PDB file of C-alpha atoms in Angstrom:
ATOM      1  CA  MET A   1     -25.775 -34.868  28.558  1.00  0.00           C
ATOM      2  CA  SER A   2     -26.178 -38.580  27.911  1.00  0.00           C
ATOM      3  CA  ALA A   3     -27.045 -40.150  24.374  1.00  0.00           C
ATOM      4  CA  PRO A   4     -30.866 -39.507  23.506  1.00  0.00           C
ATOM      5  CA  ALA A   5     -32.985 -42.622  23.892  1.00  0.00           C
ATOM      6  CA  ILE A   6     -34.338 -42.917  20.576  1.00  0.00           C
ATOM      7  CA  ARG A   7     -37.646 -44.968  19.868  1.00  0.00           C
ATOM      8  CA  ALA A   8     -40.592 -44.677  17.319  1.00  0.00           C
ATOM      9  CA  THR A   9     -42.976 -42.611  18.561  1.00  0.00           C
ATOM     10  CA  ALA A  10     -46.845 -43.883  19.485  1.00  0.00           C
ATOM     11  CA  ALA A  11     -49.679 -42.365  19.300  1.00  0.00           C
ATOM     12  CA  GLN A  12     -49.892 -41.887  23.306  1.00  0.00           C
ATOM     13  CA  ASP A  13     -46.716 -39.631  22.352  1.00  0.00           C
ATOM     14  CA  ALA A  14     -48.950 -36.958  20.927  1.00  0.00           C
ATOM     15  CA  GLU A  15     -49.401 -34.395  23.440  1.00  0.00           C
ATOM     16  CA  GLN A  16     -45.134 -34.484  23.785  1.00  0.00           C
ATOM     17  CA  VAL A  17     -44.896 -33.493  19.993  1.00  0.00           C
ATOM     18  CA  LEU A  18     -47.073 -31.078  19.828  1.00  0.00           C
ATOM     19  CA  ALA A  19     -44.898 -29.205  23.049  1.00  0.00           C
ATOM     20  CA  LEU A  20     -41.949 -29.989  20.997  1.00  0.00           C
ATOM     21  CA  TYR A  21     -43.103 -28.937  17.364  1.00  0.00           C
ATOM     22  CA  ARG A  22     -44.930 -25.584  19.016  1.00  0.00           C
ATOM     23  CA  ALA A  23     -41.373 -24.815  20.921  1.00  0.00           C
ATOM     24  CA  ALA A  24     -39.116 -25.597  18.104  1.00  0.00           C
ATOM     25  CA  ALA A  25     -41.466 -23.677  15.615  1.00  0.00           C
ATOM     26  CA  GLY A  26     -40.986 -20.433  18.324  1.00  0.00           C
ATOM     27  CA  GLY A  27     -37.074 -21.301  17.806  1.00  0.00           C
ATOM     28  CA  ALA A  28     -34.489 -19.904  15.134  1.00  0.00           C
ATOM     29  CA  GLY A  29     -34.812 -21.785  12.525  1.00  0.00           C
ATOM     30  CA  GLY A  30     -38.327 -22.447  12.830  1.00  0.00           C
ATOM     31  CA  LEU A  31     -40.672 -24.981  10.918  1.00  0.00           C
ATOM     32  CA  ALA A  32     -42.501 -24.244   8.673  1.00  0.00           C
ATOM     33  CA  ARG A  33     -46.315 -24.288  10.715  1.00  0.00           C
ATOM     34  CA  ARG A  34     -45.828 -21.420  13.390  1.00  0.00           C
ATOM     35  CA  PRO A  35     -46.653 -22.300  16.793  1.00  0.00           C
ATOM     36  CA  ASP A  36     -50.215 -21.114  16.246  1.00  0.00           C
ATOM     37  CA  GLU A  37     -50.729 -23.465  13.253  1.00  0.00           C
ATOM     38  CA  MET A  38     -50.494 -26.531  15.172  1.00  0.00           C
ATOM     39  CA  ASP A  39     -52.948 -28.026  17.314  1.00  0.00           C
ATOM     40  CA  LEU A  40     -53.314 -32.128  18.983  1.00  0.00           C
ATOM     41  CA  ALA A  41     -55.205 -32.731  15.763  1.00  0.00           C
ATOM     42  CA  TYR A  42     -52.818 -31.693  13.158  1.00  0.00           C
ATOM     43  CA  VAL A  43     -49.456 -34.114  15.326  1.00  0.00           C
ATOM     44  CA  GLU A  44     -51.844 -37.374  15.633  1.00  0.00           C
ATOM     45  CA  SER A  45     -52.473 -36.889  11.371  1.00  0.00           C
ATOM     46  CA  PHE A  46     -48.705 -36.704  10.566  1.00  0.00           C
ATOM     47  CA  LEU A  47     -48.123 -39.160  13.381  1.00  0.00           C
ATOM     48  CA  ALA A  48     -50.379 -41.887  11.965  1.00  0.00           C
ATOM     49  CA  LYS A  49     -49.168 -41.106   8.444  1.00  0.00           C
ATOM     50  CA  ALA A  50     -45.712 -41.730   9.371  1.00  0.00           C
ATOM     51  CA  ARG A  51     -46.443 -44.468  11.445  1.00  0.00           C
ATOM     52  CA  ALA A  52     -48.996 -46.502   8.736  1.00  0.00           C
ATOM     53  CA  GLY A  53     -46.113 -46.451   5.844  1.00  0.00           C
ATOM     54  CA  GLY A  54     -43.112 -44.503   6.986  1.00  0.00           C
ATOM     55  CA  VAL A  55     -41.124 -43.522  10.134  1.00  0.00           C
ATOM     56  CA  THR A  56     -41.893 -41.546  13.155  1.00  0.00           C
ATOM     57  CA  LEU A  57     -39.268 -41.170  15.911  1.00  0.00           C
ATOM     58  CA  GLY A  58     -38.922 -39.280  19.377  1.00  0.00           C
ATOM     59  CA  ALA A  59     -35.206 -38.672  21.085  1.00  0.00           C
ATOM     60  CA  TRP A  60     -35.997 -38.707  24.898  1.00  0.00           C
ATOM     61  CA  VAL A  61     -32.877 -37.202  26.900  1.00  0.00           C
ATOM     62  CA  ASP A  62     -33.668 -37.959  30.673  1.00  0.00           C
ATOM     63  CA  GLY A  63     -37.607 -38.944  29.931  1.00  0.00           C
ATOM     64  CA  ARG A  64     -38.343 -35.341  28.372  1.00  0.00           C
ATOM     65  CA  LEU A  65     -38.572 -35.527  24.588  1.00  0.00           C
ATOM     66  CA  ALA A  66     -35.703 -33.949  23.053  1.00  0.00           C
ATOM     67  CA  GLY A  67     -36.377 -34.185  19.113  1.00  0.00           C
ATOM     68  CA  GLU A  68     -38.691 -36.135  16.621  1.00  0.00           C
ATOM     69  CA  ILE A  69     -38.217 -36.836  12.808  1.00  0.00           C
ATOM     70  CA  HIS A  70     -41.032 -38.222  10.942  1.00  0.00           C
ATOM     71  CA  ALA A  71     -41.306 -38.650   6.962  1.00  0.00           C
ATOM     72  CA  SER A  72     -43.903 -40.961   5.089  1.00  0.00           C
ATOM     73  CA  ARG A  73     -44.496 -42.307   1.886  1.00  0.00           C
ATOM     74  CA  ILE A  74     -46.153 -40.153  -0.995  1.00  0.00           C
ATOM     75  CA  GLY A  75     -48.537 -42.311  -3.156  1.00  0.00           C
ATOM     76  CA  PRO A  76     -48.893 -43.651  -5.529  1.00  0.00           C
ATOM     77  CA  GLU A  77     -46.962 -46.810  -5.930  1.00  0.00           C
ATOM     78  CA  GLN A  78     -44.392 -45.444  -8.465  1.00  0.00           C
ATOM     79  CA  PHE A  79     -43.410 -43.596  -5.589  1.00  0.00           C
ATOM     80  CA  ALA A  80     -43.506 -46.556  -2.658  1.00  0.00           C
ATOM     81  CA  HIS A  81     -39.253 -45.893  -2.653  1.00  0.00           C
ATOM     82  CA  VAL A  82     -39.221 -43.094  -0.888  1.00  0.00           C
ATOM     83  CA  LEU A  83     -39.573 -41.234   1.448  1.00  0.00           C
ATOM     84  CA  SER A  84     -40.720 -37.864   1.901  1.00  0.00           C
ATOM     85  CA  ASP A  85     -42.936 -35.154   4.209  1.00  0.00           C
ATOM     86  CA  LEU A  86     -39.757 -35.241   6.061  1.00  0.00           C
ATOM     87  CA  THR A  87     -39.518 -33.312   9.509  1.00  0.00           C
ATOM     88  CA  VAL A  88     -37.395 -32.838  12.343  1.00  0.00           C
ATOM     89  CA  ALA A  89     -38.202 -30.975  14.593  1.00  0.00           C
ATOM     90  CA  VAL A  90     -35.124 -30.090  18.050  1.00  0.00           C
ATOM     91  CA  ASP A  91     -36.209 -28.323  20.864  1.00  0.00           C
ATOM     92  CA  PRO A  92     -33.949 -25.305  21.190  1.00  0.00           C
ATOM     93  CA  ALA A  93     -32.940 -25.991  24.435  1.00  0.00           C
ATOM     94  CA  TRP A  94     -31.145 -29.576  22.808  1.00  0.00           C
ATOM     95  CA  GLN A  95     -30.135 -28.146  19.435  1.00  0.00           C
ATOM     96  CA  GLY A  96     -26.793 -28.138  18.212  1.00  0.00           C
ATOM     97  CA  ARG A  97     -25.886 -31.265  20.656  1.00  0.00           C
ATOM     98  CA  GLY A  98     -26.405 -34.123  18.305  1.00  0.00           C
ATOM     99  CA  VAL A  99     -29.906 -34.880  18.430  1.00  0.00           C
ATOM    100  CA  GLY A 100     -30.745 -34.100  14.977  1.00  0.00           C
ATOM    101  CA  ARG A 101     -27.532 -35.817  13.906  1.00  0.00           C
ATOM    102  CA  ALA A 102     -29.191 -39.158  16.377  1.00  0.00           C
ATOM    103  CA  LEU A 103     -32.806 -38.865  14.981  1.00  0.00           C
ATOM    104  CA  PHE A 104     -31.377 -38.628  11.231  1.00  0.00           C
ATOM    105  CA  ALA A 105     -29.409 -41.239  11.897  1.00  0.00           C
ATOM    106  CA  ALA A 106     -32.074 -43.281  13.253  1.00  0.00           C
ATOM    107  CA  LEU A 107     -34.380 -42.049  10.677  1.00  0.00           C
ATOM    108  CA  PHE A 108     -31.953 -44.143   8.394  1.00  0.00           C
ATOM    109  CA  GLU A 109     -31.622 -47.161   9.803  1.00  0.00           C
ATOM    110  CA  ALA A 110     -35.685 -47.667  10.154  1.00  0.00           C
ATOM    111  CA  ALA A 111     -35.766 -46.494   6.607  1.00  0.00           C
ATOM    112  CA  ARG A 112     -33.679 -49.305   5.236  1.00  0.00           C
ATOM    113  CA  ALA A 113     -36.007 -51.894   6.993  1.00  0.00           C
ATOM    114  CA  LEU A 114     -38.975 -50.552   5.397  1.00  0.00           C
ATOM    115  CA  SER A 115     -40.366 -53.200   3.079  1.00  0.00           C
ATOM    116  CA  PRO A 116     -41.199 -52.398  -0.138  1.00  0.00           C
ATOM    117  CA  GLN A 117     -37.824 -51.135   0.581  1.00  0.00           C
ATOM    118  CA  VAL A 118     -37.027 -47.293   0.552  1.00  0.00           C
ATOM    119  CA  THR A 119     -33.936 -46.033  -1.764  1.00  0.00           C
ATOM    120  CA  ARG A 120     -34.809 -42.354  -1.628  1.00  0.00           C
ATOM    121  CA  ILE A 121     -35.499 -40.138   1.451  1.00  0.00           C
ATOM    122  CA  GLU A 122     -36.470 -36.381   0.412  1.00  0.00           C
ATOM    123  CA  LEU A 123     -36.902 -32.807   2.468  1.00  0.00           C
ATOM    124  CA  MET A 124     -37.239 -29.093   1.432  1.00  0.00           C
ATOM    125  CA  ALA A 125     -35.733 -26.687   3.603  1.00  0.00           C
ATOM    126  CA  ARG A 126     -36.042 -22.653   3.787  1.00  0.00           C
ATOM    127  CA  GLU A 127     -33.103 -21.306   1.699  1.00  0.00           C
ATOM    128  CA  GLY A 128     -32.348 -18.944   4.755  1.00  0.00           C
ATOM    129  CA  ASN A 129     -32.242 -21.816   7.379  1.00  0.00           C
ATOM    130  CA  ILE A 130     -28.092 -22.468   6.473  1.00  0.00           C
ATOM    131  CA  ASP A 131     -27.441 -24.178  10.045  1.00  0.00           C
ATOM    132  CA  ALA A 132     -30.117 -26.963   8.816  1.00  0.00           C
ATOM    133  CA  ILE A 133     -29.047 -26.994   4.846  1.00  0.00           C
ATOM    134  CA  ARG A 134     -25.790 -28.003   6.603  1.00  0.00           C
ATOM    135  CA  LEU A 135     -26.531 -30.411   8.976  1.00  0.00           C
ATOM    136  CA  TYR A 136     -28.223 -32.513   5.543  1.00  0.00           C
ATOM    137  CA  GLU A 137     -25.588 -31.689   3.188  1.00  0.00           C
ATOM    138  CA  ARG A 138     -22.988 -33.085   6.160  1.00  0.00           C
ATOM    139  CA  LEU A 139     -25.773 -36.133   6.459  1.00  0.00           C
ATOM    140  CA  GLY A 140     -25.415 -36.806   2.858  1.00  0.00           C
ATOM    141  CA  PHE A 141     -28.579 -34.803   1.197  1.00  0.00           C
ATOM    142  CA  VAL A 142     -27.878 -32.939  -2.125  1.00  0.00           C
ATOM    143  CA  ILE A 143     -29.711 -30.088  -3.476  1.00  0.00           C
ATOM    144  CA  GLU A 144     -31.582 -31.294  -6.050  1.00  0.00           C
ATOM    145  CA  GLY A 145     -33.562 -28.198  -7.158  1.00  0.00           C
ATOM    146  CA  ARG A 146     -35.266 -24.300  -5.892  1.00  0.00           C
ATOM    147  CA  PHE A 147     -38.817 -23.385  -5.620  1.00  0.00           C
ATOM    148  CA  VAL A 148     -38.271 -19.618  -6.051  1.00  0.00           C
ATOM    149  CA  GLN A 149     -39.895 -17.086  -3.389  1.00  0.00           C
ATOM    150  CA  ARG A 150     -42.323 -20.413  -2.140  1.00  0.00           C
ATOM    151  CA  VAL A 151     -41.883 -19.817   1.483  1.00  0.00           C
ATOM    152  CA  ARG A 152     -43.412 -16.357   2.870  1.00  0.00           C
ATOM    153  CA  MET A 153     -41.779 -14.854   6.388  1.00  0.00           C
ATOM    154  CA  PRO A 154     -43.740 -13.510   9.044  1.00  0.00           C
ATOM    155  CA  ASP A 155     -42.021  -9.889   8.076  1.00  0.00           C
ATOM    156  CA  GLY A 156     -43.673 -10.230   4.678  1.00  0.00           C
ATOM    157  CA  ARG A 157     -40.112 -11.425   2.830  1.00  0.00           C
ATOM    158  CA  LEU A 158     -40.405 -14.361   0.475  1.00  0.00           C
ATOM    159  CA  GLU A 159     -37.504 -16.717   0.489  1.00  0.00           C
ATOM    160  CA  ASP A 160     -36.724 -19.715  -1.174  1.00  0.00           C
ATOM    161  CA  ASP A 161     -37.858 -23.039  -0.898  1.00  0.00           C
ATOM    162  CA  ILE A 162     -35.345 -25.679  -1.200  1.00  0.00           C
ATOM    163  CA  ALA A 163     -35.815 -29.285  -2.718  1.00  0.00           C
ATOM    164  CA  MET A 164     -32.776 -31.650  -1.027  1.00  0.00           C
ATOM    165  CA  GLY A 165     -32.624 -35.481  -1.766  1.00  0.00           C
ATOM    166  CA  LEU A 166     -30.520 -38.449  -0.180  1.00  0.00           C
ATOM    167  CA  LEU A 167     -30.148 -41.663  -2.119  1.00  0.00           C
ATOM    168  CA  LEU A 168     -30.484 -44.388   0.736  1.00  0.00           C
ATOM    169  CA  THR A 169     -27.428 -47.278   0.415  1.00  0.00           C
ATOM    170  CA  PRO A 170     -28.449 -50.605   1.359  1.00  0.00           C
ATOM    171  CA  ALA A 171     -26.736 -51.342   5.078  1.00  0.00           C
TER     172      ALA A 171
END
């Protein structure tokens, strides 16, 4: 595999992002939303929010969208230094091949360039998504808390949501 080409996503990428998110939601780690809970309006909304004050990046391999990451500011002004609502989705065919890691590296770089300055990035991970939690820890995220029984799985089981944060060091 050639290294993914990382670039900011644009409004015209929304349909490709939707297809990617539906594929990722059906994969092993899944996403918070099931494939049937996603539509074009949902994707257009989070992409616009991230472009307006945060970051949204896509990873293209051989002209095909293999992954996307986005995070946005949550407001009010006292949180302007924080990027939150982070989601990363990697096509199941490309998982475990460095796409997620490349997206995070590009996110960190883009976040450092934002104004006002970003010094903190937050995300949530379902406790059963061990591979994702391990990746996030290798990238420098620290487990900061636990939302007990916050996530209802499709089979009815309840899992904790793990709050993780990373203090972004200057480049």
